[in-house]
PDB file of N, CA and C in Angstrom:
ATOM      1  N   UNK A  15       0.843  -1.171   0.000  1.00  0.00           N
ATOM      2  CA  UNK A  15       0.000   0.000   0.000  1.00  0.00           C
ATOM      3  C   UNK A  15       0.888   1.235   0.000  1.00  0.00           C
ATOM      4  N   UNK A  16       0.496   2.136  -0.715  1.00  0.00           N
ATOM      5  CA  UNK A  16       1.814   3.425  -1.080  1.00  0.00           C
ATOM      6  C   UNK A  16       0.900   4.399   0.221  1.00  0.00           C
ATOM      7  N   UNK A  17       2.123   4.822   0.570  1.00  0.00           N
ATOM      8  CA  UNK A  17       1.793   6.214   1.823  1.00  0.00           C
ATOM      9  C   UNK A  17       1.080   7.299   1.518  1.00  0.00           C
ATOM     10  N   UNK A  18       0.038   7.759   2.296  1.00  0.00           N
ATOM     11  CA  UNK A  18      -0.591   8.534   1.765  1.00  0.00           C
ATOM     12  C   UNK A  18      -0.491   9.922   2.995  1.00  0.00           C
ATOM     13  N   UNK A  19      -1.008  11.003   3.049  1.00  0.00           N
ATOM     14  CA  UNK A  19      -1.281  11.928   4.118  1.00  0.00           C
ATOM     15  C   UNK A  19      -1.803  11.656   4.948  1.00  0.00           C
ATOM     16  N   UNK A  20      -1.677  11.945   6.448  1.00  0.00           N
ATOM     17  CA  UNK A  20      -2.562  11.885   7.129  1.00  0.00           C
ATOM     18  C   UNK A  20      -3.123  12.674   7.529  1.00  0.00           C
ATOM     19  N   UNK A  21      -4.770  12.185   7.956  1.00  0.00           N
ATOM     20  CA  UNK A  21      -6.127  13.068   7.221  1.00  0.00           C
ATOM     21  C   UNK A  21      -6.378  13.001   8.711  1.00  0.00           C
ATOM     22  N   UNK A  22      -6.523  14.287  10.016  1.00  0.00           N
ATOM     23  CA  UNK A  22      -7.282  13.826  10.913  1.00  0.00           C
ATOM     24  C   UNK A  22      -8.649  14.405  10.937  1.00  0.00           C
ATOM     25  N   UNK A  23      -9.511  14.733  10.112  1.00  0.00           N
ATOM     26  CA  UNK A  23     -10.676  14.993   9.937  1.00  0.00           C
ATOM     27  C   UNK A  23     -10.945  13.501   9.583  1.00  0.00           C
ATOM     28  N   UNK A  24     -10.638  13.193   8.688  1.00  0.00           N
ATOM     29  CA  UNK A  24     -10.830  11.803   9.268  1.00  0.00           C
ATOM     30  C   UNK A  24     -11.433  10.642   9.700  1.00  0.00           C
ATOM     31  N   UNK A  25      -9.870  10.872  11.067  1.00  0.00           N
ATOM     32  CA  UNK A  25      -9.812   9.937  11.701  1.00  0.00           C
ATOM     33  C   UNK A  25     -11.180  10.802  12.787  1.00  0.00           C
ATOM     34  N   UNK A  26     -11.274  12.010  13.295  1.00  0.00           N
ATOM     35  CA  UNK A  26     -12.237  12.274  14.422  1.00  0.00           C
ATOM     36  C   UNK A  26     -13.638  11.641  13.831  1.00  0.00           C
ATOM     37  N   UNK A  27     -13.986  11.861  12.558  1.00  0.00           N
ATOM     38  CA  UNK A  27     -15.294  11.763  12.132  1.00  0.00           C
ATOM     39  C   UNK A  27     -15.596   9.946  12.698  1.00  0.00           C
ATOM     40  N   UNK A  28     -14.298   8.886  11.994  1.00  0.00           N
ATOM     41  CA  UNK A  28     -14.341   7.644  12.009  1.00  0.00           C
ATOM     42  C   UNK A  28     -14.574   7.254  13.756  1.00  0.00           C
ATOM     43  N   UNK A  29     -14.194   7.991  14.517  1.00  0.00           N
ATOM     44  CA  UNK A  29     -14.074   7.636  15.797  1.00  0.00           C
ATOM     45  C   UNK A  29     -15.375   8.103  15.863  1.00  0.00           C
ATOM     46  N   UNK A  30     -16.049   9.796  16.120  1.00  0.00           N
ATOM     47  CA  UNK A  30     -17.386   9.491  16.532  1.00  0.00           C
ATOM     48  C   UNK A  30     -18.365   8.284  15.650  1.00  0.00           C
ATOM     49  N   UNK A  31     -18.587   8.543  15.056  1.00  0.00           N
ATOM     50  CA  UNK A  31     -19.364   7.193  14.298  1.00  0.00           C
ATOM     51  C   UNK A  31     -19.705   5.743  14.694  1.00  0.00           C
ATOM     52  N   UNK A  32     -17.744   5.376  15.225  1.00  0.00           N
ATOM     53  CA  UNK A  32     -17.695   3.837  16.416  1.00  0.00           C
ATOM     54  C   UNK A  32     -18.172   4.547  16.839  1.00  0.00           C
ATOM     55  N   UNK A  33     -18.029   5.729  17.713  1.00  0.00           N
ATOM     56  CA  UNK A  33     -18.845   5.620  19.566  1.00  0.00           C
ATOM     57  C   UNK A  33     -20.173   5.553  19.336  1.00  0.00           C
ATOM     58  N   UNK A  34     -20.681   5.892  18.345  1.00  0.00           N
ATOM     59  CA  UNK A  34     -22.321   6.038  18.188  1.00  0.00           C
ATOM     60  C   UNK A  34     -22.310   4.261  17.870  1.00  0.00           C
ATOM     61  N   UNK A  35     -21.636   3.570  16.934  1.00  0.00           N
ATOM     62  CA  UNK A  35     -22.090   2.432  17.038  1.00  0.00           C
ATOM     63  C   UNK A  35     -21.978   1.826  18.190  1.00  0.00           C
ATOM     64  N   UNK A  36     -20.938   1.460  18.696  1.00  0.00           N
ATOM     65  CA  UNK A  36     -20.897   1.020  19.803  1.00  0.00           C
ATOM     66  C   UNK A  36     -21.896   1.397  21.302  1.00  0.00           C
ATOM     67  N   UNK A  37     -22.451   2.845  21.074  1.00  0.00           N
ATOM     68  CA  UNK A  37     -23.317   2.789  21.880  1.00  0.00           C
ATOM     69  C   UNK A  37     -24.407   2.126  21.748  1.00  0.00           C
ATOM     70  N   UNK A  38     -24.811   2.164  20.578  1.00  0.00           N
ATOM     71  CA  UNK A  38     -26.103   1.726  20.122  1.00  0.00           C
ATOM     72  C   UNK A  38     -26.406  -0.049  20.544  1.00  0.00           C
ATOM     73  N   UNK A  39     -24.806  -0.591  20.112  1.00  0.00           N
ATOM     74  CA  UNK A  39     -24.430  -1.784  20.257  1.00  0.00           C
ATOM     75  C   UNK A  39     -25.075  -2.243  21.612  1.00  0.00           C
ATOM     76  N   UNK A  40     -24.236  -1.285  22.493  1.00  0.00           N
ATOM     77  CA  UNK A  40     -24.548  -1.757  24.161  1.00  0.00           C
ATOM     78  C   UNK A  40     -25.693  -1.712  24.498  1.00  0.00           C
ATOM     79  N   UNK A  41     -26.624  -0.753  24.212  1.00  0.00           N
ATOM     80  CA  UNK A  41     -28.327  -0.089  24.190  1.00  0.00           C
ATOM     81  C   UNK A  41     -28.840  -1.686  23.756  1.00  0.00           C
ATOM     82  N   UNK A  42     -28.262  -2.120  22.481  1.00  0.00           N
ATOM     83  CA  UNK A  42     -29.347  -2.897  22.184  1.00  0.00           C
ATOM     84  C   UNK A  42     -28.872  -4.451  22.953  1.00  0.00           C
ATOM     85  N   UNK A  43     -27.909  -4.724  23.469  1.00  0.00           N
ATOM     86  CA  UNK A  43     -27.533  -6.181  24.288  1.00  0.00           C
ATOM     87  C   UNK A  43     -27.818  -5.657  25.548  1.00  0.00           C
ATOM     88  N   UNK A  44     -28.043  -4.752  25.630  1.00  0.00           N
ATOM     89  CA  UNK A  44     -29.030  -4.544  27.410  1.00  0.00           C
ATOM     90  C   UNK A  44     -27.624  -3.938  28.211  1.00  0.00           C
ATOM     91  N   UNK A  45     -26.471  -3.959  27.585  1.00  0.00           N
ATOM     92  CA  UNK A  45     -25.233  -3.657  29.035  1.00  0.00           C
ATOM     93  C   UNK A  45     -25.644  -2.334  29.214  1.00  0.00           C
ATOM     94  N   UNK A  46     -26.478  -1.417  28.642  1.00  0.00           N
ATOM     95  CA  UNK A  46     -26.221  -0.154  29.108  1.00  0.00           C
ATOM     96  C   UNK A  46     -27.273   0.703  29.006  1.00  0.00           C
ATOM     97  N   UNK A  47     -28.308   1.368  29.730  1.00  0.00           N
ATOM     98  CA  UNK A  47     -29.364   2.109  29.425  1.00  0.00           C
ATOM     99  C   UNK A  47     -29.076   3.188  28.488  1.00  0.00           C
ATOM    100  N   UNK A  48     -28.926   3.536  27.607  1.00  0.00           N
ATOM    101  CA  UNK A  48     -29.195   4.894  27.203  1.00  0.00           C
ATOM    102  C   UNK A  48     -29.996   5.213  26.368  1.00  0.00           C
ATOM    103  N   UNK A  49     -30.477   6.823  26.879  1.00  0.00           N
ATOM    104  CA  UNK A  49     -31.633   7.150  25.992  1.00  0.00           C
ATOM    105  C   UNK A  49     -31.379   7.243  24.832  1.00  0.00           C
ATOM    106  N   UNK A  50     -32.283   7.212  23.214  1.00  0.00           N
ATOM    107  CA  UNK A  50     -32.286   7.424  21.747  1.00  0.00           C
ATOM    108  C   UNK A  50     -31.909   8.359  21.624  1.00  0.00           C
ATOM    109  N   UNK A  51     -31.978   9.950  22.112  1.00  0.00           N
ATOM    110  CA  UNK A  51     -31.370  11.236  21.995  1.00  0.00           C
ATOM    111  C   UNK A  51     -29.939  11.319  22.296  1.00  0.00           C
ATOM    112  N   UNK A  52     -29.255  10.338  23.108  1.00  0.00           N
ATOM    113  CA  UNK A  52     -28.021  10.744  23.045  1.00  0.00           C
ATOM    114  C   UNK A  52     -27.141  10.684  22.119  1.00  0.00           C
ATOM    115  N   UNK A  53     -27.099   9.794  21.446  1.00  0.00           N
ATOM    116  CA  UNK A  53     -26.356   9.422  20.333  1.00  0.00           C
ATOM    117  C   UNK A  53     -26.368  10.314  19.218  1.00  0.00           C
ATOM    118  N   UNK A  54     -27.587  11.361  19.045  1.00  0.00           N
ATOM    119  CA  UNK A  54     -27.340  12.371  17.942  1.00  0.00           C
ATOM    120  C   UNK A  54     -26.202  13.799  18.287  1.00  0.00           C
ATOM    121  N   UNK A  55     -26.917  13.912  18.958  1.00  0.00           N
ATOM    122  CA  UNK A  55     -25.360  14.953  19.870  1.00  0.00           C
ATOM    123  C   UNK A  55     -24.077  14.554  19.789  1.00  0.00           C
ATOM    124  N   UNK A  56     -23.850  13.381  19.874  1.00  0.00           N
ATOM    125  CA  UNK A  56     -22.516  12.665  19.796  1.00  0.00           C
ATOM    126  C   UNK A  56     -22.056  12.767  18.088  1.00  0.00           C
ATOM    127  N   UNK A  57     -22.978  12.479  17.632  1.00  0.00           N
ATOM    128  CA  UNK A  57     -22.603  12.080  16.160  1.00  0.00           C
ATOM    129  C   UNK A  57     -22.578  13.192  15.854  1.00  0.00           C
ATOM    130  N   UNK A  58     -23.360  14.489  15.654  1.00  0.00           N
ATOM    131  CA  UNK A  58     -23.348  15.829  14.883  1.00  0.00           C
ATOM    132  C   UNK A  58     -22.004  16.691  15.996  1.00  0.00           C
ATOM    133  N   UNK A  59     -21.787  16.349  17.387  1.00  0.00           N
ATOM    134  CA  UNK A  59     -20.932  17.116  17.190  1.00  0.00           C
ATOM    135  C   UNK A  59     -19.023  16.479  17.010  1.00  0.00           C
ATOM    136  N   UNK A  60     -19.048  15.418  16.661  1.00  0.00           N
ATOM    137  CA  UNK A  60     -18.456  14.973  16.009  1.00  0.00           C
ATOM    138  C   UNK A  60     -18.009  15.122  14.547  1.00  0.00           C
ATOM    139  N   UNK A  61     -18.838  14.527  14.010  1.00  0.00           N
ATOM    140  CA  UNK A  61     -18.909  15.415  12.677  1.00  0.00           C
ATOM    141  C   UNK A  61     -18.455  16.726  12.422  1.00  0.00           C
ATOM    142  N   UNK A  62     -18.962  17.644  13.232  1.00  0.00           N
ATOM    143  CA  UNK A  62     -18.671  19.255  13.151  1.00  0.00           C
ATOM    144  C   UNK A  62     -17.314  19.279  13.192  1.00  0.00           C
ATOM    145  N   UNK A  63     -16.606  18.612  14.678  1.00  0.00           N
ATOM    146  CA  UNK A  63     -15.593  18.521  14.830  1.00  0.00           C
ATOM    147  C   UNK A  63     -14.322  18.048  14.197  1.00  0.00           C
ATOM    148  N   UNK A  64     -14.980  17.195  12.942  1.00  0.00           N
ATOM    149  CA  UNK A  64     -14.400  16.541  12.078  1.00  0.00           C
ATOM    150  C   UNK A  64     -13.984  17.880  11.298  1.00  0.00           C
ATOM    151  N   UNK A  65     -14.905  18.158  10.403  1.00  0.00           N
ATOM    152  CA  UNK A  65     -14.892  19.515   9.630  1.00  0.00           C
ATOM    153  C   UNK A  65     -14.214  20.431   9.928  1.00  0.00           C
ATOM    154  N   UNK A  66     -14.304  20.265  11.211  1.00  0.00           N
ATOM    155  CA  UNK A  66     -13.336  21.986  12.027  1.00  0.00           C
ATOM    156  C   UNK A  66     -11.786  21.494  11.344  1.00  0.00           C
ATOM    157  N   UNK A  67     -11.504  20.971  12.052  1.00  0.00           N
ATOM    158  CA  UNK A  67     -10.193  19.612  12.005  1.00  0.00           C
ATOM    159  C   UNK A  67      -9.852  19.725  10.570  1.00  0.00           C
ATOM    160  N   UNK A  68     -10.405  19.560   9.611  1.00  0.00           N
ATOM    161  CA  UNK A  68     -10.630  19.179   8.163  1.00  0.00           C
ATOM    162  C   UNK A  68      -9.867  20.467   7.647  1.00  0.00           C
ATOM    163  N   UNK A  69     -10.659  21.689   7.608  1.00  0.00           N
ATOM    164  CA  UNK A  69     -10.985  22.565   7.106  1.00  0.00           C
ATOM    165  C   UNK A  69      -9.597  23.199   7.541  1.00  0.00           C
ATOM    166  N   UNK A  70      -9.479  23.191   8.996  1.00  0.00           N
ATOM    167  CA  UNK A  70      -8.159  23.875   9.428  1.00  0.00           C
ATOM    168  C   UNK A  70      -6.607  23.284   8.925  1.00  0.00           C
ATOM    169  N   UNK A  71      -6.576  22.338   8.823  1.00  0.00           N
ATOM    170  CA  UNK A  71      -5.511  20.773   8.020  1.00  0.00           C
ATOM    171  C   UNK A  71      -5.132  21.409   6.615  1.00  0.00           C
ATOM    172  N   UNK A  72      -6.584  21.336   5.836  1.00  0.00           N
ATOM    173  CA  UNK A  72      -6.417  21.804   4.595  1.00  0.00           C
ATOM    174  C   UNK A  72      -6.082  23.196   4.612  1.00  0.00           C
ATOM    175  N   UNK A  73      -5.950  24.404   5.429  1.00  0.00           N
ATOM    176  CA  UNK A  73      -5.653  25.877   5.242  1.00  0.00           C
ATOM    177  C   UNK A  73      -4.138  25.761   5.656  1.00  0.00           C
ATOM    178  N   UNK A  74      -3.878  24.978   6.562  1.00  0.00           N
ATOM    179  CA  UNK A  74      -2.383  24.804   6.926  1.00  0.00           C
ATOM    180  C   UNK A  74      -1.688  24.285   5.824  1.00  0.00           C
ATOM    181  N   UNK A  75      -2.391  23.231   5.197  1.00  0.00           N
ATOM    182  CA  UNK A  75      -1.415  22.343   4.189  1.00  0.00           C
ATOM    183  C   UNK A  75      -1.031  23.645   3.043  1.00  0.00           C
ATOM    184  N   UNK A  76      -2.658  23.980   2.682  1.00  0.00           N
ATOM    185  CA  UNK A  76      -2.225  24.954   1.168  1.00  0.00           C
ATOM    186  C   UNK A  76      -1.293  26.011   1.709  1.00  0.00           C
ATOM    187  N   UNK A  77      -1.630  26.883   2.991  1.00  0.00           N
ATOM    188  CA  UNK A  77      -0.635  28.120   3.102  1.00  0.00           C
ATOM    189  C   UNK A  77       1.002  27.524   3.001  1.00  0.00           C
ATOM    190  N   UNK A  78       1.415  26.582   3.552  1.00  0.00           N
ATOM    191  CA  UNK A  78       2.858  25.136   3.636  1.00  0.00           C
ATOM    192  C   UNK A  78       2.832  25.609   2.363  1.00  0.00           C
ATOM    193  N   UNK A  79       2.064  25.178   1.510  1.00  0.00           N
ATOM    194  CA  UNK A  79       2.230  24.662   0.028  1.00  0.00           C
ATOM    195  C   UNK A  79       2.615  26.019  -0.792  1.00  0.00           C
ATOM    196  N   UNK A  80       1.927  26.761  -0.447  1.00  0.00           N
ATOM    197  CA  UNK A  80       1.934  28.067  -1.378  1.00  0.00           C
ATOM    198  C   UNK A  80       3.312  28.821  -0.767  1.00  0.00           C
ATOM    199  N   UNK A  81       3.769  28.818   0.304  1.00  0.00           N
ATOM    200  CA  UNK A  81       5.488  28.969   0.802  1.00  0.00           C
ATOM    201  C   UNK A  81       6.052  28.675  -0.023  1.00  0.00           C
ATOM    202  N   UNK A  82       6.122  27.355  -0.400  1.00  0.00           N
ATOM    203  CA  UNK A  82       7.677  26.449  -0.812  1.00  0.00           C
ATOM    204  C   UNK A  82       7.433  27.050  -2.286  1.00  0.00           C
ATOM    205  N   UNK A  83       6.094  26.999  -2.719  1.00  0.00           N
ATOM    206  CA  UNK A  83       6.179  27.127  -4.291  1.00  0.00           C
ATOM    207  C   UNK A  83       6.586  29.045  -4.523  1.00  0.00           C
ATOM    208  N   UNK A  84       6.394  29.673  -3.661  1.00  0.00           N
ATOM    209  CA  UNK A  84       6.738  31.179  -3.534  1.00  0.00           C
ATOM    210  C   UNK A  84       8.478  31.191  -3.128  1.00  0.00           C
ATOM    211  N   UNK A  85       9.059  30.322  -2.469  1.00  0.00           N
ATOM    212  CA  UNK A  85       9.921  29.889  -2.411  1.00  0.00           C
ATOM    213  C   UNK A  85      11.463  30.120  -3.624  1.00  0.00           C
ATOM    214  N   UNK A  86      10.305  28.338  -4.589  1.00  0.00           N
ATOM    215  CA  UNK A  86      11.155  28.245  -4.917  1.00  0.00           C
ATOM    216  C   UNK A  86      10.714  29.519  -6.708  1.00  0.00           C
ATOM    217  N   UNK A  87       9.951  29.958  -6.734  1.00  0.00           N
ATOM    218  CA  UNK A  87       9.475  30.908  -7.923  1.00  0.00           C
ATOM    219  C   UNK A  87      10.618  31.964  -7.906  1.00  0.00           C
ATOM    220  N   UNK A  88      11.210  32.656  -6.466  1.00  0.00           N
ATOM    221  CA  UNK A  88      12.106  33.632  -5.948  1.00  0.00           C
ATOM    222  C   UNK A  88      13.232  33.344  -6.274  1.00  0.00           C
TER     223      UNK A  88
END
């Protein structure tokens, strides 16, 4: 497999998603009461958090990027 970037928008989004499954998981084998409303909070602000993450990654990478190529143009 060839190396690729690492993306942590991501990885946060992939993690809330397990926790929502996994809650759901436990909800439904009885280990754990929780109410149906919790799990959306979890997931949307996850998500968001993903995006934040995302969005900020990608402004860092291009400003990096647009350096070296201003760089080497000089």
């Amino acid at each position: 497999m060839r190396r690729h970037e690492f993306q942590p928008g991501r990885l946060i989004a992939g993690l809330a998603l397990l926790t929502a499954g996994v809650l759901y998981l436990l909800d439904g084998t009885g280990a754990a009461d929780l109410p149906w409303f919790l799990v959306i909070p979890i997931t949307m602000g996850g998500l968001s958090l993903a995006a934040l993450v995302g969005m900020t990654t990608y402004a860092v990478r291009r400003d990096r990027r647009d350096r070296i190529s201003e760089s080497r143009d000089g």
